XYZ file of N, CA and C in Angstrom:
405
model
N 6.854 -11.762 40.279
C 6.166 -12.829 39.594
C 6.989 -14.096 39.774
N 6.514 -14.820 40.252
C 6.914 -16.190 40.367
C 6.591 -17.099 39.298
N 7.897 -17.662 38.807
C 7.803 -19.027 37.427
C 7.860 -20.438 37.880
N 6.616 -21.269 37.385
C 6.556 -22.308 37.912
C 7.130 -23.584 36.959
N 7.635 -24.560 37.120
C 7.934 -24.657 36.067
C 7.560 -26.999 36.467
N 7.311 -27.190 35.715
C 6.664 -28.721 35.518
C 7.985 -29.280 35.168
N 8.595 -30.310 36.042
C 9.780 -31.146 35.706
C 8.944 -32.516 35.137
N 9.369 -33.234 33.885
C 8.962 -34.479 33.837
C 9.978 -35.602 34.524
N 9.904 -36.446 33.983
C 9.995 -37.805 34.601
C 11.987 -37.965 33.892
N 12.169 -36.854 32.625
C 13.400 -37.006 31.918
C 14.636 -36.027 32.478
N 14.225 -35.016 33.481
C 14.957 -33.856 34.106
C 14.652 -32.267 33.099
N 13.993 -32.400 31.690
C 13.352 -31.225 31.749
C 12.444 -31.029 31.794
N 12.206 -29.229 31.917
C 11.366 -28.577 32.626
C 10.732 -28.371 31.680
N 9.129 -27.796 32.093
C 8.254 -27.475 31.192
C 8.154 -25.775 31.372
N 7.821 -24.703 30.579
C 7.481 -23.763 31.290
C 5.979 -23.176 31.580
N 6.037 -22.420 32.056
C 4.549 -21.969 33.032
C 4.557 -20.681 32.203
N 3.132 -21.096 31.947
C 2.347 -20.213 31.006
C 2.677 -18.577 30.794
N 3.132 -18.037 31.796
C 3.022 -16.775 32.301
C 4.837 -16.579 31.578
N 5.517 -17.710 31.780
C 6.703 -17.473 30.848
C 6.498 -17.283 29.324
N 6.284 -18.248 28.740
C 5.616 -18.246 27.448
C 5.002 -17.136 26.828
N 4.039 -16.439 27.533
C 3.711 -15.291 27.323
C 4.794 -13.840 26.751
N 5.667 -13.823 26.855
C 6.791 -12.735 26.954
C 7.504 -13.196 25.337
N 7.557 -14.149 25.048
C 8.253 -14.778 24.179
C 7.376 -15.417 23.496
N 7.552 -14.266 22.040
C 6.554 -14.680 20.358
C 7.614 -14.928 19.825
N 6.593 -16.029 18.923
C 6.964 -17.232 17.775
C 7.553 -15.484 16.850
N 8.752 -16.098 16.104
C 9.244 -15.537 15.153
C 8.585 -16.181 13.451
N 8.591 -15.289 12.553
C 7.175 -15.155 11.566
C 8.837 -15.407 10.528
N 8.590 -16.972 10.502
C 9.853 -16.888 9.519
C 10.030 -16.487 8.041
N 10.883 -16.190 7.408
C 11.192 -15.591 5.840
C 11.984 -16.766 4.891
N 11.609 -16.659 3.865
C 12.089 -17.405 2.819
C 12.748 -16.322 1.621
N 14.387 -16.887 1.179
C 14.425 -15.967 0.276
C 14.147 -16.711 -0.882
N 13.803 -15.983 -1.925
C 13.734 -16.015 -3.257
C 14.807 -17.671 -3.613
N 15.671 -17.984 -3.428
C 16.505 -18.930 -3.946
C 16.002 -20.218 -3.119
N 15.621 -20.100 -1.953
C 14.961 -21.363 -1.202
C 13.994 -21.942 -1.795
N 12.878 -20.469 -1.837
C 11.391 -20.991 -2.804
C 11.774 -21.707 -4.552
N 12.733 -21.127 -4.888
C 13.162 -22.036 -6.382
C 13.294 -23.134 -5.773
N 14.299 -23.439 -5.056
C 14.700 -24.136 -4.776
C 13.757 -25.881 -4.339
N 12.410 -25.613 -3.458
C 11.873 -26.119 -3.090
C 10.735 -26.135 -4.221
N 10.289 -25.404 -4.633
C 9.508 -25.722 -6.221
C 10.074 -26.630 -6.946
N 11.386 -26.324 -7.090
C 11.872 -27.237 -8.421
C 12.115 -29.023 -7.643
N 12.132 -28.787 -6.006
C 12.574 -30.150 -5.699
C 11.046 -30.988 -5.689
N 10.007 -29.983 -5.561
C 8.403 -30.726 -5.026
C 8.176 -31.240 -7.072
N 8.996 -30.312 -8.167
C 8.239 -30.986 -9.225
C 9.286 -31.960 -9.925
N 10.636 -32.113 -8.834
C 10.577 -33.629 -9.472
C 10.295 -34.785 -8.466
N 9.890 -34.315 -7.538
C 8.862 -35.641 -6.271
C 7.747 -36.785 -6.795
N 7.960 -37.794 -6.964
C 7.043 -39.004 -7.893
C 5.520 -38.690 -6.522
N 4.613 -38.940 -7.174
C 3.407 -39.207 -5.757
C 3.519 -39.591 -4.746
N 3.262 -39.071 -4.166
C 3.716 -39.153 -2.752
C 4.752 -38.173 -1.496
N 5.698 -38.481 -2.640
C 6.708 -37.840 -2.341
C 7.137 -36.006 -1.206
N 6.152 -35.380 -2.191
C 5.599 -34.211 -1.913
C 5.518 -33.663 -0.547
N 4.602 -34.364 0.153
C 4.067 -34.360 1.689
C 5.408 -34.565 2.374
N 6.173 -35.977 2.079
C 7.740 -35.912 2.770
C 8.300 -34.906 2.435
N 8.504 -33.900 1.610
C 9.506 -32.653 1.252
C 8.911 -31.923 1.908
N 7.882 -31.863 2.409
C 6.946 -30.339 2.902
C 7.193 -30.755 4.824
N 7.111 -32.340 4.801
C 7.264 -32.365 6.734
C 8.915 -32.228 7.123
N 9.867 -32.833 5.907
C 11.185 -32.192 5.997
C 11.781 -31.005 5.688
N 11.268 -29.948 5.147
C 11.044 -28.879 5.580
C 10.152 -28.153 6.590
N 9.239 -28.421 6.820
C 8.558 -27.749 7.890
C 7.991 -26.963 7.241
N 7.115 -27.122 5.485
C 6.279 -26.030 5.097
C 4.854 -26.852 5.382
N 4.225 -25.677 4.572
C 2.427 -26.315 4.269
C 2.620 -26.334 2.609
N 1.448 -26.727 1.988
C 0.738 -27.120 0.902
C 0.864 -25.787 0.532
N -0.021 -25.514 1.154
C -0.254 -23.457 0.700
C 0.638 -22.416 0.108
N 2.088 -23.246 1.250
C 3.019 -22.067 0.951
C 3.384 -22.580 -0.674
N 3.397 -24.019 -0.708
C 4.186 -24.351 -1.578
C 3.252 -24.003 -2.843
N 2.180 -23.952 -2.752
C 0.827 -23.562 -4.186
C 1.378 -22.242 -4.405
N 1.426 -21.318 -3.178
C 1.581 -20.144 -3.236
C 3.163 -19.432 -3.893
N 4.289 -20.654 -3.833
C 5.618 -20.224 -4.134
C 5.625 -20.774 -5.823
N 4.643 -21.765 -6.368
C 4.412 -22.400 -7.874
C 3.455 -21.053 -8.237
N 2.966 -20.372 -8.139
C 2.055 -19.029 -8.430
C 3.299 -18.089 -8.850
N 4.122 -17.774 -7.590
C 4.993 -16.969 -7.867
C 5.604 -17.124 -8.963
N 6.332 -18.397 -9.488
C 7.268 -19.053 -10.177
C 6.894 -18.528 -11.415
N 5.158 -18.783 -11.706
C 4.710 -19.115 -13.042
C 4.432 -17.398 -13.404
N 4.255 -16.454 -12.355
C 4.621 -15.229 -12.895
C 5.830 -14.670 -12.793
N 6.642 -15.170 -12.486
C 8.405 -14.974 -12.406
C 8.373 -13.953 -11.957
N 7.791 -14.115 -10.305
C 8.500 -13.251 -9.309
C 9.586 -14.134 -8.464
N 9.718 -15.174 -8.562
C 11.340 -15.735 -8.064
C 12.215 -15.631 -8.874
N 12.041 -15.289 -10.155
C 13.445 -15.424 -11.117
C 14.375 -14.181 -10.429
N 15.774 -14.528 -10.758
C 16.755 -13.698 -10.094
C 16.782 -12.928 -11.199
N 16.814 -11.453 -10.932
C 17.411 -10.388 -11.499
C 18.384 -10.109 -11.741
N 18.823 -9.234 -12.969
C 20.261 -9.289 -13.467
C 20.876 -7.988 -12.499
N 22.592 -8.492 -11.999
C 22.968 -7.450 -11.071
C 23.261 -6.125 -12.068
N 23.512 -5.226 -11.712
C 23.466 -3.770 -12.190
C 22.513 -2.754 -12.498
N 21.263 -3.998 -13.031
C 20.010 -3.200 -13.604
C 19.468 -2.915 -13.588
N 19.123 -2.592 -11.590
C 18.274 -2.554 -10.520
C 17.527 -1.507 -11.333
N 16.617 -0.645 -11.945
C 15.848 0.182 -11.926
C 16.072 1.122 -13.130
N 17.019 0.547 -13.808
C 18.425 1.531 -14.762
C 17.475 2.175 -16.008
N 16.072 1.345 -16.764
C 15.364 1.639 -17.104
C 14.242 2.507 -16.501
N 13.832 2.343 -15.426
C 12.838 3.479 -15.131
C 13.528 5.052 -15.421
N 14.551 4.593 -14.510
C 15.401 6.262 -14.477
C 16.145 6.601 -15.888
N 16.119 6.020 -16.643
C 16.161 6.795 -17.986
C 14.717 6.862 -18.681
N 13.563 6.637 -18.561
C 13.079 7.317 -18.898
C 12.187 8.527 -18.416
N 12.267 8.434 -16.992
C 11.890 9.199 -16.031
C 12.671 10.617 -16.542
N 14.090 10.064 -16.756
C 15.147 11.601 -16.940
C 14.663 12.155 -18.564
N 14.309 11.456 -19.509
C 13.858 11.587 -20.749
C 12.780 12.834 -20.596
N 11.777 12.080 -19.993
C 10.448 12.868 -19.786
C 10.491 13.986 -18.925
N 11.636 14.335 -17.787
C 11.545 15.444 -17.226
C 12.260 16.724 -18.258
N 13.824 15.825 -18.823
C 13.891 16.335 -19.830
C 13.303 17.273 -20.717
N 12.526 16.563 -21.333
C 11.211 17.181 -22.614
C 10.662 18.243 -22.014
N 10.334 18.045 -20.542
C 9.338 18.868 -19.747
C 9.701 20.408 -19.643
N 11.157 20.081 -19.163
C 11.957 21.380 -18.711
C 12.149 22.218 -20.168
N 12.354 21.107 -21.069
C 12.394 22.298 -22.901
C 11.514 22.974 -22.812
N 10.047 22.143 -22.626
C 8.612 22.940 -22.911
C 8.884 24.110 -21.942
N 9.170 24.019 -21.048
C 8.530 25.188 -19.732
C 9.910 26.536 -20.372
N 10.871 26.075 -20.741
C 11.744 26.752 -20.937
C 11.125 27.961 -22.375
N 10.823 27.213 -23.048
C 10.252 27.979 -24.150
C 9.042 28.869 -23.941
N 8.130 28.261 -22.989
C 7.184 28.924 -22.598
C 7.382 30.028 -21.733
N 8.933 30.188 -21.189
C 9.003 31.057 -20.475
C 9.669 32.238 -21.174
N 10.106 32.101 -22.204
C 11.192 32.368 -22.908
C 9.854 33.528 -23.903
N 8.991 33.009 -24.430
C 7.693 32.946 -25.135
C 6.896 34.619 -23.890
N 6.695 33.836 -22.719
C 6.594 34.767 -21.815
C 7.010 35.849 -21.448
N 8.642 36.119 -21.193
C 9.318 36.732 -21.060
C 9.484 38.067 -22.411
N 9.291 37.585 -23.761
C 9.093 38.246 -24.766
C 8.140 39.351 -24.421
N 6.873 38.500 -24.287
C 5.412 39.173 -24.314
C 5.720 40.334 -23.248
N 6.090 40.199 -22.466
C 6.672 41.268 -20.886
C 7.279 42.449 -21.788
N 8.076 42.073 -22.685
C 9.345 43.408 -22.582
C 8.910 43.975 -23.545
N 7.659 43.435 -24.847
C 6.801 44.114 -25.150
C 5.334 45.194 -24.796
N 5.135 44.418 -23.957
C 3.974 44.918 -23.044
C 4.851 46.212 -22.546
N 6.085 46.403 -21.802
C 6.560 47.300 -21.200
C 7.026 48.485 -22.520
N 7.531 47.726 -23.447
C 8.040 49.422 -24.417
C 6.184 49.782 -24.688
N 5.643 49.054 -25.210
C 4.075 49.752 -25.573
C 3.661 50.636 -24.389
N 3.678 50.284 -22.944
C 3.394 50.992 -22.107
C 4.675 52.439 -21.798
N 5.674 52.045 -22.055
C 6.722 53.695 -22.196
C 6.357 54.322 -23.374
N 5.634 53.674 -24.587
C 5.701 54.638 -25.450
C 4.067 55.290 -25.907
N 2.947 54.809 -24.852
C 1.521 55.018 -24.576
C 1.899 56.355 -23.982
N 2.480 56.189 -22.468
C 3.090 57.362 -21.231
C 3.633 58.344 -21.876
N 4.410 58.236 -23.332
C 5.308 59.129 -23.634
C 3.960 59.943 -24.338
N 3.476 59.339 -25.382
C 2.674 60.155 -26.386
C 1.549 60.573 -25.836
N 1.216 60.224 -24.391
C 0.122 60.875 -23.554
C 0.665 61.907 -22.964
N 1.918 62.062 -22.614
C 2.504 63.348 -21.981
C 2.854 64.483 -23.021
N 2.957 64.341 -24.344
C 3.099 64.607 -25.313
C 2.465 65.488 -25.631
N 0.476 65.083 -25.816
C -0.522 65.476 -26.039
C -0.870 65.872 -24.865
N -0.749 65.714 -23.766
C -1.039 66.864 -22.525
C 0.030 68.205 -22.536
N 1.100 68.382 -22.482
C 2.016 69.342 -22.794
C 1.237 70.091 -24.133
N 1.332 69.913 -25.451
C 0.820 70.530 -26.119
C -0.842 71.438 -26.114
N -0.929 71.049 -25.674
C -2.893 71.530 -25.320
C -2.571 72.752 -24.236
């Protein structure tokens, strides 16, 4: 494959389509502290202002509606370090907890009923062999 490539009038090159092709736009990311960051700078922007913060950054309108959405349900607020999840998993362990008592008792409950069932059945066998011998 041959690359063709368009020199202007300044010494660079342009590239040829077939280059371009091989090489996708990267789908950029924002973290959490940027989007504060740029919320809190667009709401102290007087009129006007706004549109200059969004072409000196290089956002849209959208993103920025879309990062004041986030805000106002405080999915940008920073989380406290340590506490990643510390509540689910205690009560997750609570409730398996409880679970394992119940099943324990029920087995326990179970296990009874068995070793009864078994002397009634040795002592059915006995008094049937009992009354067959005698006759």
């Amino acid at each position: 494959m041959t690359t063709q490539s368009t020199y202007y009038s300044n010494g660079q090159s342009r590239r040829s389509e077939s280059e371009s092709e091989t090489e996708r736009p990267v789908r950029r990311k924002f973290s959490k502290a940027y989007k504060r960051r740029i919320v809190k700078e667009a709401a102290e922007c007087n009129h006007g202002e706004v549109g200059a913060l969004l072409r000196r950054e290089g956002l849209y309108s959208s993103q920025l509606t879309d990062w004041r959405r986030q805000e106002v349900r405080g999915e940008l607020a920073e989380k406290s370090p340590g506490k990643k999840g510390a509540k689910a998993n205690a009560d997750e362990i609570a409730k398996l907890q409880a679970e394992n008592e119940r099943l324990s008792r029920k087995l326990e409950q179970a296990e009874l009923i068995i070793e009864a069932q078994k002397k009634l059945s040795q002592a059915l066998e006995q008094t049937l062999t009992d009354t067959r011998s005698k006759r």
